[in-house]
Coordinates of C-alpha atoms in Angstrom, one line a residue:
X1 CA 30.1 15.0 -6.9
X2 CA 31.1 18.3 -8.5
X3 CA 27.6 19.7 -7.3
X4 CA 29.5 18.7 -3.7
X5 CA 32.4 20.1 -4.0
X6 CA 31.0 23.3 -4.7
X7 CA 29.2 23.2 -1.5
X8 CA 32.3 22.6 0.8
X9 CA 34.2 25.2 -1.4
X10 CA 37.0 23.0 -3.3
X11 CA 37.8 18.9 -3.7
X12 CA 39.6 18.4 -0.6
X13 CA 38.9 16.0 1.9
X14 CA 36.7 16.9 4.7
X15 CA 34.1 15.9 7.2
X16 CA 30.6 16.7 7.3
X17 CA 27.7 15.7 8.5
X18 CA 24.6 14.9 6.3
X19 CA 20.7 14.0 7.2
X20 CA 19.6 11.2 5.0
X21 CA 16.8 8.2 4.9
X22 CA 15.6 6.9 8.0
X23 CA 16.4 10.9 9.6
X24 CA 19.4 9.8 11.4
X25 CA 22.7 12.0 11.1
X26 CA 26.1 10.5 10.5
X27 CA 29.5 11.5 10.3
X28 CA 30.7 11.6 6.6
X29 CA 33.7 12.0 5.1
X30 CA 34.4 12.9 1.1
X31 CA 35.8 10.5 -0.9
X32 CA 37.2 12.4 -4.1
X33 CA 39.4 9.5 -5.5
X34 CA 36.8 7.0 -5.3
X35 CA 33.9 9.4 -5.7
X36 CA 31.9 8.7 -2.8
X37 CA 31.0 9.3 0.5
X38 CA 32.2 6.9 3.3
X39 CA 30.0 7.6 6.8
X40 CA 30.4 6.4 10.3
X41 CA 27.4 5.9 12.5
X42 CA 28.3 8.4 15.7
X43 CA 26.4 6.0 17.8
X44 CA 28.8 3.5 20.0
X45 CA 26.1 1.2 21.6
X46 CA 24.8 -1.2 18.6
X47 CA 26.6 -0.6 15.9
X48 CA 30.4 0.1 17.4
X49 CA 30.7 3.2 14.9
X50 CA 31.4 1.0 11.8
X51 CA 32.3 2.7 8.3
X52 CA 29.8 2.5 5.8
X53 CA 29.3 4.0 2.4
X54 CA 25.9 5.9 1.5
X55 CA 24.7 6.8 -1.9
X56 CA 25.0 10.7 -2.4
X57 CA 21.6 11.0 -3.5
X58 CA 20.6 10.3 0.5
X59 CA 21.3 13.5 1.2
X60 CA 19.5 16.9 1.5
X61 CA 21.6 19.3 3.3
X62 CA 25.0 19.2 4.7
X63 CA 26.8 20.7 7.7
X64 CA 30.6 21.5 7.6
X65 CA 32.7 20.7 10.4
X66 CA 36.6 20.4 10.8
X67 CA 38.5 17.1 10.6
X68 CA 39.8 17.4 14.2
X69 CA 36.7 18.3 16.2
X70 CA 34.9 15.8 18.3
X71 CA 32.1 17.8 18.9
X72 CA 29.0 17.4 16.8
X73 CA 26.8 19.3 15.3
X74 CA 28.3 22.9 15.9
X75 CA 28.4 23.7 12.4
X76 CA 25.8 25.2 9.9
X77 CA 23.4 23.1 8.1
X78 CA 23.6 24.4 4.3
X79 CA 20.9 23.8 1.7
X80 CA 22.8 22.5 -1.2
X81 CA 23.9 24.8 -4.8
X82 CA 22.4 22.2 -6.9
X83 CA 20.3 20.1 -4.7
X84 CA 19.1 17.9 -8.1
X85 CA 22.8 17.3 -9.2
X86 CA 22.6 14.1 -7.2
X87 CA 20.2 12.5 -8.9
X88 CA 17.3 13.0 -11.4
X89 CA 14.4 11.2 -9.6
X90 CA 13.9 14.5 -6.9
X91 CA 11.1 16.5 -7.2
X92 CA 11.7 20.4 -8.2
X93 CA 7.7 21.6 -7.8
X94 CA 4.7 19.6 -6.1
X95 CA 1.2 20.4 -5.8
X96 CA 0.1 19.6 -2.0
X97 CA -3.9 19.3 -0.5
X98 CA -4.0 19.9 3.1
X99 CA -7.2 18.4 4.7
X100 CA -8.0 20.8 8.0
X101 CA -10.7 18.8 9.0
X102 CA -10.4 15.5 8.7
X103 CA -8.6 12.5 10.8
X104 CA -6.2 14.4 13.4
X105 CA -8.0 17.8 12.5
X106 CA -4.1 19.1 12.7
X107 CA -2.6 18.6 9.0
X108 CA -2.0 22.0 8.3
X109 CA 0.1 22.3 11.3
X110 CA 1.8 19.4 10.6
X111 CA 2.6 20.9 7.2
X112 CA 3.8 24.4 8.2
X113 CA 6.0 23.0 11.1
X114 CA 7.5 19.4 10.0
X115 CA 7.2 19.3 6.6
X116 CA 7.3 22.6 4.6
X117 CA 11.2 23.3 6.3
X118 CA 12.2 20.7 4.8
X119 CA 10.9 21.2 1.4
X120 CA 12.2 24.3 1.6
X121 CA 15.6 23.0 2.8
X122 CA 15.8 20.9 -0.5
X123 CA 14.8 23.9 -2.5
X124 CA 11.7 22.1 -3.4
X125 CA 9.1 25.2 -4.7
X126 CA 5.1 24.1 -4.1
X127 CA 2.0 25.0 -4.7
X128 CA -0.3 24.4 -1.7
X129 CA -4.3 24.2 -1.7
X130 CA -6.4 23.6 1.0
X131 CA -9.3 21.6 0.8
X132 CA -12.6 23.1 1.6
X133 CA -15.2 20.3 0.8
X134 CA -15.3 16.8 -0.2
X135 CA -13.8 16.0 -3.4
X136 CA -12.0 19.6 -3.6
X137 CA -8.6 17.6 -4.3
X138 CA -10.2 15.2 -7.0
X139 CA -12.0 18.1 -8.8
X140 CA -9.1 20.4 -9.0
X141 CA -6.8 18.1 -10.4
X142 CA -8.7 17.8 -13.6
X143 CA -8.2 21.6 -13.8
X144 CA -4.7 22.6 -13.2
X145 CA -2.0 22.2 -14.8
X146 CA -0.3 19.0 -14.2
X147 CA 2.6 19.0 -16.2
X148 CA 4.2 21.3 -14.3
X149 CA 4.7 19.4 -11.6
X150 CA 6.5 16.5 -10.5
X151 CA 4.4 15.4 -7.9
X152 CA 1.1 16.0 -5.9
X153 CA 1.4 15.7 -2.0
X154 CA -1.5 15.0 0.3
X155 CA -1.1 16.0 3.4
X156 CA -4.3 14.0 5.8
X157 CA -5.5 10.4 5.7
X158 CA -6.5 7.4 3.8
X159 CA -9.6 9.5 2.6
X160 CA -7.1 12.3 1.2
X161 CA -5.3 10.1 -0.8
X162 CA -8.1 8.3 -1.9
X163 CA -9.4 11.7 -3.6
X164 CA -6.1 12.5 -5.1
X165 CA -5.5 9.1 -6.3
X166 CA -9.1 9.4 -8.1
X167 CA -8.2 12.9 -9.8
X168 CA -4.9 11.9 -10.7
X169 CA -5.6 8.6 -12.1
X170 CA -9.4 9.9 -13.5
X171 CA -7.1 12.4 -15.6
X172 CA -4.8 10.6 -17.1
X173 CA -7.5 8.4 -18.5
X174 CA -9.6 11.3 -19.4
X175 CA -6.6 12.5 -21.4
X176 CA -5.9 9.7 -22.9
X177 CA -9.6 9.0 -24.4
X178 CA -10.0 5.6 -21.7
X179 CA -13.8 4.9 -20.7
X180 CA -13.6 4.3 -17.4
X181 CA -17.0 2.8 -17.7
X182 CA -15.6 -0.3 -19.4
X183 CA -14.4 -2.7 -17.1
X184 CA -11.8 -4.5 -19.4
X185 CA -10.4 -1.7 -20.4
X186 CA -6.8 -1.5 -19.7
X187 CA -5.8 1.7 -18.1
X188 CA -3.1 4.1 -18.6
X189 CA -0.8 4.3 -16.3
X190 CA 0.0 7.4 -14.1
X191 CA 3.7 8.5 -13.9
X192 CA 3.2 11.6 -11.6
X193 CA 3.7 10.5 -8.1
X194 CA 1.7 10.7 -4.7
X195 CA 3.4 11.5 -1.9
X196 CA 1.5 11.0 1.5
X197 CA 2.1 13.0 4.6
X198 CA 0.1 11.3 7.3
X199 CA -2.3 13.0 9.7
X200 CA -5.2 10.9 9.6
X201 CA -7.2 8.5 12.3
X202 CA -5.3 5.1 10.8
X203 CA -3.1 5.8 8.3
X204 CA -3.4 3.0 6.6
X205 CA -2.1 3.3 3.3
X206 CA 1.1 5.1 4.6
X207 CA 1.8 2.5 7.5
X208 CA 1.5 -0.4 4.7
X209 CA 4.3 1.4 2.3
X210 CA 6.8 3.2 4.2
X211 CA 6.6 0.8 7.7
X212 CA 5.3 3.7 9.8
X213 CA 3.2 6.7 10.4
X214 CA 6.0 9.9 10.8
X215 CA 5.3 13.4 8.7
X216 CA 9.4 13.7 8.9
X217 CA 10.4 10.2 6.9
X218 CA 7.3 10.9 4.7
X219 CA 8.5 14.3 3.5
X220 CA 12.4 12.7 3.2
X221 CA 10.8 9.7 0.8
X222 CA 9.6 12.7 -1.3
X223 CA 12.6 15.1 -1.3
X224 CA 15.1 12.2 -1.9
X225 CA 12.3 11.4 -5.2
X226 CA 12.5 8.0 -4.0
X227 CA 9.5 5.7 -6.4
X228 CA 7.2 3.1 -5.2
X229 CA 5.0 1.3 -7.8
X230 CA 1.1 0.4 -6.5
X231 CA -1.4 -2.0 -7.7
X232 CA -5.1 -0.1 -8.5
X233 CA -7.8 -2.4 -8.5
X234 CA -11.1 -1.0 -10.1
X235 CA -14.9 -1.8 -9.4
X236 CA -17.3 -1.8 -11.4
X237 CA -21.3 -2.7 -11.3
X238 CA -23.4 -3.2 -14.7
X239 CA -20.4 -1.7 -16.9
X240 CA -20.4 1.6 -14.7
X241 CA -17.1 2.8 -12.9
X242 CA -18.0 3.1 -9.2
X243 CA -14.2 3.5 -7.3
X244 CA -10.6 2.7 -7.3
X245 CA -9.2 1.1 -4.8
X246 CA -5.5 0.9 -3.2
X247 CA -5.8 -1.5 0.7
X248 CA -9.0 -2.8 1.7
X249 CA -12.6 -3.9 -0.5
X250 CA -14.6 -5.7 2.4
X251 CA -18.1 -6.9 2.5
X252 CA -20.0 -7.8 5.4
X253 CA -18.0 -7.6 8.7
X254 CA -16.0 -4.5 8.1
X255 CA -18.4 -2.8 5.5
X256 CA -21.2 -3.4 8.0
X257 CA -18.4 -1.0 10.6
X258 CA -18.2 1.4 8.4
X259 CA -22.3 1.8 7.5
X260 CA -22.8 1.9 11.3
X261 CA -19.9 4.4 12.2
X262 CA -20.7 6.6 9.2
X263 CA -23.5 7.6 11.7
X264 CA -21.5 8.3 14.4
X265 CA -19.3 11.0 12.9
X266 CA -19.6 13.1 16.0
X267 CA -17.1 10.7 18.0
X268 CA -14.8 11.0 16.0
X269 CA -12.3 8.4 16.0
X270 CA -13.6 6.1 18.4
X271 CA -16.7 6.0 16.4
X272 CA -14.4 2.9 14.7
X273 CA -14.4 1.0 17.8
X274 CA -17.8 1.1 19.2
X275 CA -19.9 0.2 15.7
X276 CA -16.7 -2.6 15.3
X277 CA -18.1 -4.3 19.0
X278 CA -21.8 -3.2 17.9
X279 CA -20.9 -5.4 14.6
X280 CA -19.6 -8.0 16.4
X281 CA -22.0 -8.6 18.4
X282 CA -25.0 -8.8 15.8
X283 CA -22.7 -11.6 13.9
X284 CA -24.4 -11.2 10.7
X285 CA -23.7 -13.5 7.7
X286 CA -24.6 -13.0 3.8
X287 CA -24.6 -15.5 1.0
X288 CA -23.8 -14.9 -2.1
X289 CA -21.4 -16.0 -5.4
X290 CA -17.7 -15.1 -5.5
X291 CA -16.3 -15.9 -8.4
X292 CA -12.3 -15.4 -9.9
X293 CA -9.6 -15.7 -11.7
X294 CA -6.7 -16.9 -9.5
X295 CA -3.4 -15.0 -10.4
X296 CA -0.9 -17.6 -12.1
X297 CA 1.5 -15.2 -13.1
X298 CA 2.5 -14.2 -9.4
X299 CA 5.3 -15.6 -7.7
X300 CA 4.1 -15.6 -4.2
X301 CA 1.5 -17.3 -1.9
X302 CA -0.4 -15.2 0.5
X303 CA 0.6 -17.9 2.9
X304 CA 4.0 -17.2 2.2
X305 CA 5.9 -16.0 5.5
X306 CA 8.0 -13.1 3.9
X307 CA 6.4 -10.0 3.6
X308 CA 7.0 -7.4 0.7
X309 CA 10.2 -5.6 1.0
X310 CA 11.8 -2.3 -0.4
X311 CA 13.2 -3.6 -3.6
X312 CA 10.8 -6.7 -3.5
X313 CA 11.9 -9.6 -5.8
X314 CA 8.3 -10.9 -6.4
X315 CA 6.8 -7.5 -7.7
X316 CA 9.6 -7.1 -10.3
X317 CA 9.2 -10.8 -11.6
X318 CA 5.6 -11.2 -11.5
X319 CA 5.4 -7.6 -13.2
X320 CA 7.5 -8.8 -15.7
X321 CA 5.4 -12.3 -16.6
X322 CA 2.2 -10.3 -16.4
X323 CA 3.7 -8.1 -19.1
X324 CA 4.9 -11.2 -21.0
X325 CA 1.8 -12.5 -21.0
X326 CA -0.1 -9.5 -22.3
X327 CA 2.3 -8.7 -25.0
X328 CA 1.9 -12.4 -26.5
X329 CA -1.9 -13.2 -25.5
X330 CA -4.0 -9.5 -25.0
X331 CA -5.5 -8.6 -22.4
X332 CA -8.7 -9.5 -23.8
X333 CA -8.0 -12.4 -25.0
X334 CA -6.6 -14.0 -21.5
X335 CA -9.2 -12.6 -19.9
X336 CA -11.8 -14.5 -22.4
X337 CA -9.7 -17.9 -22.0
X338 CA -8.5 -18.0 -18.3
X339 CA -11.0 -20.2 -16.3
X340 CA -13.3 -18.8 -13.5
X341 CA -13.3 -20.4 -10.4
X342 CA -16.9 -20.5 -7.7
X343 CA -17.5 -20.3 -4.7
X344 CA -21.0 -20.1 -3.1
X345 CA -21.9 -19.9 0.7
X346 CA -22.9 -17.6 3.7
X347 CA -19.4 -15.5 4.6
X348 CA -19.2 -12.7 7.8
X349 CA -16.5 -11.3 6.2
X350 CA -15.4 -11.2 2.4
X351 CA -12.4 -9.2 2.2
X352 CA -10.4 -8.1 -1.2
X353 CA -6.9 -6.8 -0.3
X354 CA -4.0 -5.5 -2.6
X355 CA -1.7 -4.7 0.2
X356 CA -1.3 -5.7 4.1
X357 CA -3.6 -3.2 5.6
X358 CA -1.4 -2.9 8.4
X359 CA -1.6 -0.5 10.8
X360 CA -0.9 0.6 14.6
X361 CA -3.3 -1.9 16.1
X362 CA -3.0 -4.5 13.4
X363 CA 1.2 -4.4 12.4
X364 CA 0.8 -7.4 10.3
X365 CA -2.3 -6.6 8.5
X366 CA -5.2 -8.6 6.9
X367 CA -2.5 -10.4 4.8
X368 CA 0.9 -10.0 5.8
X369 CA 2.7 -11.4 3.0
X370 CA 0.2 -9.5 0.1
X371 CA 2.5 -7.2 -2.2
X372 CA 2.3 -3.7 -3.3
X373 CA 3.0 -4.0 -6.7
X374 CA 2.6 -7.8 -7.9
X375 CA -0.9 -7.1 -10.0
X376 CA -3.1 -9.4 -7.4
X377 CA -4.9 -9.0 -4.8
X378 CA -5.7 -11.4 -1.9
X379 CA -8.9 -12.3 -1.4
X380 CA -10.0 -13.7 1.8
X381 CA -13.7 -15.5 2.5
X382 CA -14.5 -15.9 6.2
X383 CA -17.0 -18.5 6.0
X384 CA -20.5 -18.7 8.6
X385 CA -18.8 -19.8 12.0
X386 CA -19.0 -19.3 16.0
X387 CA -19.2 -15.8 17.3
X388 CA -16.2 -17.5 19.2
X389 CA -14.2 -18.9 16.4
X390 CA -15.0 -15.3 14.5
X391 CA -13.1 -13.5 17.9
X392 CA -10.2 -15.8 17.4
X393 CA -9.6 -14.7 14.1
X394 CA -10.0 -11.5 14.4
X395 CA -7.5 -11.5 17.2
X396 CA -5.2 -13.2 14.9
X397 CA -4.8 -9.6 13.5
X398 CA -2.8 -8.1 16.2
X399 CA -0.4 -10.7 17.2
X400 CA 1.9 -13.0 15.0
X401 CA 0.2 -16.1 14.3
X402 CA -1.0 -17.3 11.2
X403 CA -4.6 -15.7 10.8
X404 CA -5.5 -18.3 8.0
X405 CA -5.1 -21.3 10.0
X406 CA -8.7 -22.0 10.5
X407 CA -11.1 -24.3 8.6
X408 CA -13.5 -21.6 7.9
X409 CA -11.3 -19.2 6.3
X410 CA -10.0 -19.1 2.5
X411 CA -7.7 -17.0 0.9
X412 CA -6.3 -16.7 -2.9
X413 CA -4.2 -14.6 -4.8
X414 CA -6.7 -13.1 -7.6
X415 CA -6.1 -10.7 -10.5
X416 CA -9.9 -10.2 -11.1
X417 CA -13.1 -11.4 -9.0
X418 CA -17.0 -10.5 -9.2
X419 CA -19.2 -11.3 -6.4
X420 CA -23.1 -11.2 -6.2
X421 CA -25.0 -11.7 -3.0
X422 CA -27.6 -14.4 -3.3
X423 CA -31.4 -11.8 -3.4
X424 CA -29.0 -10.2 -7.4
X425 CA -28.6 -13.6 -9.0
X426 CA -30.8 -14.9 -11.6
X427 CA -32.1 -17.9 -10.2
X428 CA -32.6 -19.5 -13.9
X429 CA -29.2 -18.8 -14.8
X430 CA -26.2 -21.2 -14.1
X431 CA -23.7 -20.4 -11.3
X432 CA -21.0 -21.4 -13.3
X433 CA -21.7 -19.2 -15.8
X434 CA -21.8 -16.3 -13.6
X435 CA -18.2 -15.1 -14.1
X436 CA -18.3 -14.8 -17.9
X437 CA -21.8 -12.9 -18.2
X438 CA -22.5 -9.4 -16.6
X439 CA -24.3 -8.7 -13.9
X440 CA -27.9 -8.2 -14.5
X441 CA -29.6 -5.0 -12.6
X442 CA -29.4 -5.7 -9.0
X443 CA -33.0 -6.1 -7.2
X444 CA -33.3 -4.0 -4.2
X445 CA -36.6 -5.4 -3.4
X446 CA -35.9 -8.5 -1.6
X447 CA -38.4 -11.5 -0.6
X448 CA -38.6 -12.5 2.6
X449 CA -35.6 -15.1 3.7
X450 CA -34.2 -16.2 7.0
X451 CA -31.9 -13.5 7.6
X452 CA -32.3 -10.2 9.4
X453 CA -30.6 -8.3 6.7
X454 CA -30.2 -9.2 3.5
X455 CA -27.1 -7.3 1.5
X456 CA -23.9 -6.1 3.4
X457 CA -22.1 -2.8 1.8
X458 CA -18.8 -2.6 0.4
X459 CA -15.9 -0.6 2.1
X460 CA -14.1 0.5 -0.5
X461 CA -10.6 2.0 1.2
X462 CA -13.0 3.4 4.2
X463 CA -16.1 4.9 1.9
X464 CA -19.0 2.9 1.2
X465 CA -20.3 1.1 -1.9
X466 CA -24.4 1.5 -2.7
X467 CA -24.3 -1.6 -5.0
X468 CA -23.4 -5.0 -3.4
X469 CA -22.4 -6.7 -7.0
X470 CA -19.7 -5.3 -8.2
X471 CA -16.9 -6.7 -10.8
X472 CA -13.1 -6.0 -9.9
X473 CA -10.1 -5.5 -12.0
X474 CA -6.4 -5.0 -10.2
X475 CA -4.3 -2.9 -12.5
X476 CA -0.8 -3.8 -12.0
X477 CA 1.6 -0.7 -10.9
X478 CA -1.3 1.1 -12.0
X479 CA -0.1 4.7 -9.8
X480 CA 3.5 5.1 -8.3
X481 CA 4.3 6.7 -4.7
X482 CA 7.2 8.7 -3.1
X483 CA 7.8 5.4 -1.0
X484 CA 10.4 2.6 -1.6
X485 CA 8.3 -0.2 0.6
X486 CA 9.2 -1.2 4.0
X487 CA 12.8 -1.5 5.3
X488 CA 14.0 -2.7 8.0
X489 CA 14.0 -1.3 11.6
X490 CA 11.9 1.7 10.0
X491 CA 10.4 2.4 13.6
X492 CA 14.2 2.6 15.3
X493 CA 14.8 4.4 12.2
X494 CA 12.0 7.2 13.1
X495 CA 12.5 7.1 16.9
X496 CA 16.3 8.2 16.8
X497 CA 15.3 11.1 14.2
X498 CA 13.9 13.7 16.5
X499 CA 16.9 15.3 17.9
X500 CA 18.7 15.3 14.3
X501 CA 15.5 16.7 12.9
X502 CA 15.6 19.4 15.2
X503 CA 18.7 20.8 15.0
X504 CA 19.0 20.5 11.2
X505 CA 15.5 23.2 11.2

């Protein structure tokens, strides 16, 4: 409060206007007795201009207006003396990667124009690097410095983060002496914090923790230091590291999109849609073994029909059992004891999620009610069916019915799984046995069967796999994000900030 009162020159009462979460400006009065600030929404129509109290660390910049006046915003925005006085948890220097080339082809701009302003508004110092190559982002963060900052933002798409969340997390097990190479090894958690700034094709990752896909509420998740903890599941084929992964591990269907449109990278975006009806259309299926440990310790049900919420309830308790349980059992140990369950069979689609994938096309996702920070993942088998039936499901995605209503589909809540297609397995071995012996080396000559093709790839958060059989781990809150989930009305939130965002630059 002090570092407040030394902005609007003394401790008496006085009104100003601040922007905040959600980029919507209010009308805010200082409260010195109670030491708060009590705001009014300006806005007549829905919420009849009712007082309400906001948190001080909301704030970024103020603008000082007289007690009297009813006109708004003819006063001065300010950046504030001591912008960290409010609360700890803000960043004072970040590292940002700027992709130029990939998704929207326009993250730079989107940098210099919506996002750097603010930064500098909040008196936030960065570092900026843009990428040249593949990989740039993941290669140069085992080089710098990291200490010195207290975040790394990526400013691009899915594929962006994905190479900052490698470096980052690839570092701190590097300097911790962790094999990466060694599937039940437990992994040290990263404490710096990502913050995305979307300008991709989807936006996937970003749409499924903030609610929505806006440069401007991205950048104000990172300047308040708000903290979002992640689940990182790891894959792994004959005890060698292959990828991390944050949204989406999917064999056959959408891996099968991906290996087409990968082809296709002249047409650009659209490239998604065209190899997804190509896909369709073939209606290949693959058999193989899935085999996993279900996750007892979680609270939820991916049938459950609440999704996961800023400040979710289930994360915190099921983070806290699976602690529990580690501190009395090992990790080893449960991993040794906890019983596998198998399932055998030809699937279209086997899809490993360890959040909602949702997006602009699909607002609900591939599992609505999966969790961001719960150490599971939802694994969902979409058995042989009708090219028909298949259509139904996947229209499931983009409307609100419950895509797990069918007879062919399964889905479970898994902390670890291993899947082999049928032409890997030993055929002298038992299947039962399959999820507590390694993988032998996978055959890539296969013998002549039925089926046109006989192994799928993996999508691995939009980058494809080479081996089909592949063990996976989730790591729980294994990374942490300038995010605090979804809220509510986040898109009304966005919609109403242009104006305010504009006149406060």
């Amino acid at each position: 409060m002090a570092a407040m009162e030394q902005l609007l020159g003394g401790p008496r009462p006085r009104l100003v206007s601040s922007l905040g979460l959600g980029q919507r400006s209010w009308e805010v009065t200082l409260d010195e007795e109670r030491g708060r600030l009590a705001w009014r929404d300006p806005r007549p129509a829905r919420r009849g201009g009712e007082n309400c109290f906001v948190s001080t660390s909301e704030i970024i910049a103020v603008e000082e207006t007289e007690l009297d006046k009813k006109q708004r915003n003819i006063g001065k925005w300010q950046k504030m003396s001591k912008p960290h006085a409010f609360t700890e948890s803000r960043p004072k220097q970040l590292l940002v990667y700027i992709n130029p080339y990939g998704g929207k082809r326009q993250g730079k701009r989107i940098y210099e124009q919506k996002v750097a302003p603010l930064f500098s508004l909040a008196a936030i110092s960065t570092d900026v690097v843009i990428t040249e190559h593949a990989n740039h982002a993941k290669d140069n963060l085992f080089e710098v410095n990291i200490n010195k900052y207290d975040g790394v933002v990526c400013v691009g798409g899915d594929g962006m983060f994905s190479e900052v969340m490698h470096g980052l997390i690839g570092r701190m097990q590097k300097d911790s002496g962790i094999d990466q190479n060694n599937p039940k090894a437990p992994l040290v958690q990263c404490n710096i914090r990502i913050g995305i700034i979307p300008a991709g094709s989807t936006d996937c990752i970003c749409y499924s923790t903030v609610g929505i896909s806006d440069p401007v509420t991205s950048a104000l998740h990172i300047i308040l230091g708000d903290c979002q903890p992640l689940d990182v599941s790891s894959v792994h084929h004959n005890n060698t590291f292959l990828k991390y992964s944050v949204s989406l591990l999917g064999y056959g269907f959408y891996g099968d999109i991906l290996k087409d449109s990968e082809k296709k990278r002249w047409m650009g975006p659209m490239r998604y849609d065209y190899s997804g009806f190509k896909t369709f259309l073939s209606h290949h299926y693959y058999e193989g073994t899935v085999c996993f440990q279900p996750a007892k310790h979680t609270l939820g049900s991916p049938r459950d029909k609440d999704s996961c919420r800023a400040g979710c309830y289930i994360c915190k308790k099921s983070q806290q059992q699976l602690a529990e349980q580690h501190k009395e059992y090992g990790l080893k140990h449960e991993d040794d004891e906890e019983e596998w369950k198998v399932i055998k069979g030809k699937f279209l689609a086997i899809n490993a999620v360890n959040m909602s994938c949702a997006c602009p096309r699909s607002p609900k996702g591939l599992s609505p009610a999966a969790h961001l920070a719960d150490g599971s993942a939802d694994l969902i088998l979409v058995r042989k069916c009708s090219r028909f039936d298949f259509l139904r499901y996947l229209v499931r995605h983009t409307n609100q019915d419950d895509q797990f209503d069918f007879s062919f589909v399964d889905v479970y809540r898994v902390k670890r799984f291993q899947f082999t297609s049928k032409f890997s397995e030993d055929n002298e071995s038992n299947v039962t046995d399959i999820g507590k012996k390694r993988f032998g080396q996978f055959c890539r000559d296969h013998p002549a069967c039925c089926c046109n093709i006989a192994n799928s790839t993996w999508n691995c958060d939009g980058e494809t796999l080479d081996s089909s059989a592949i063990e996976v781990r989730v790591h729980c809150q294994l990374m942490k994000l300038f995010a605090r989930g979804i809220e509510e009305n986040c898109k009304d939130e966005a919609a109403y900030s242009q104006r305010s965002i504009e006149l406060l630059l």
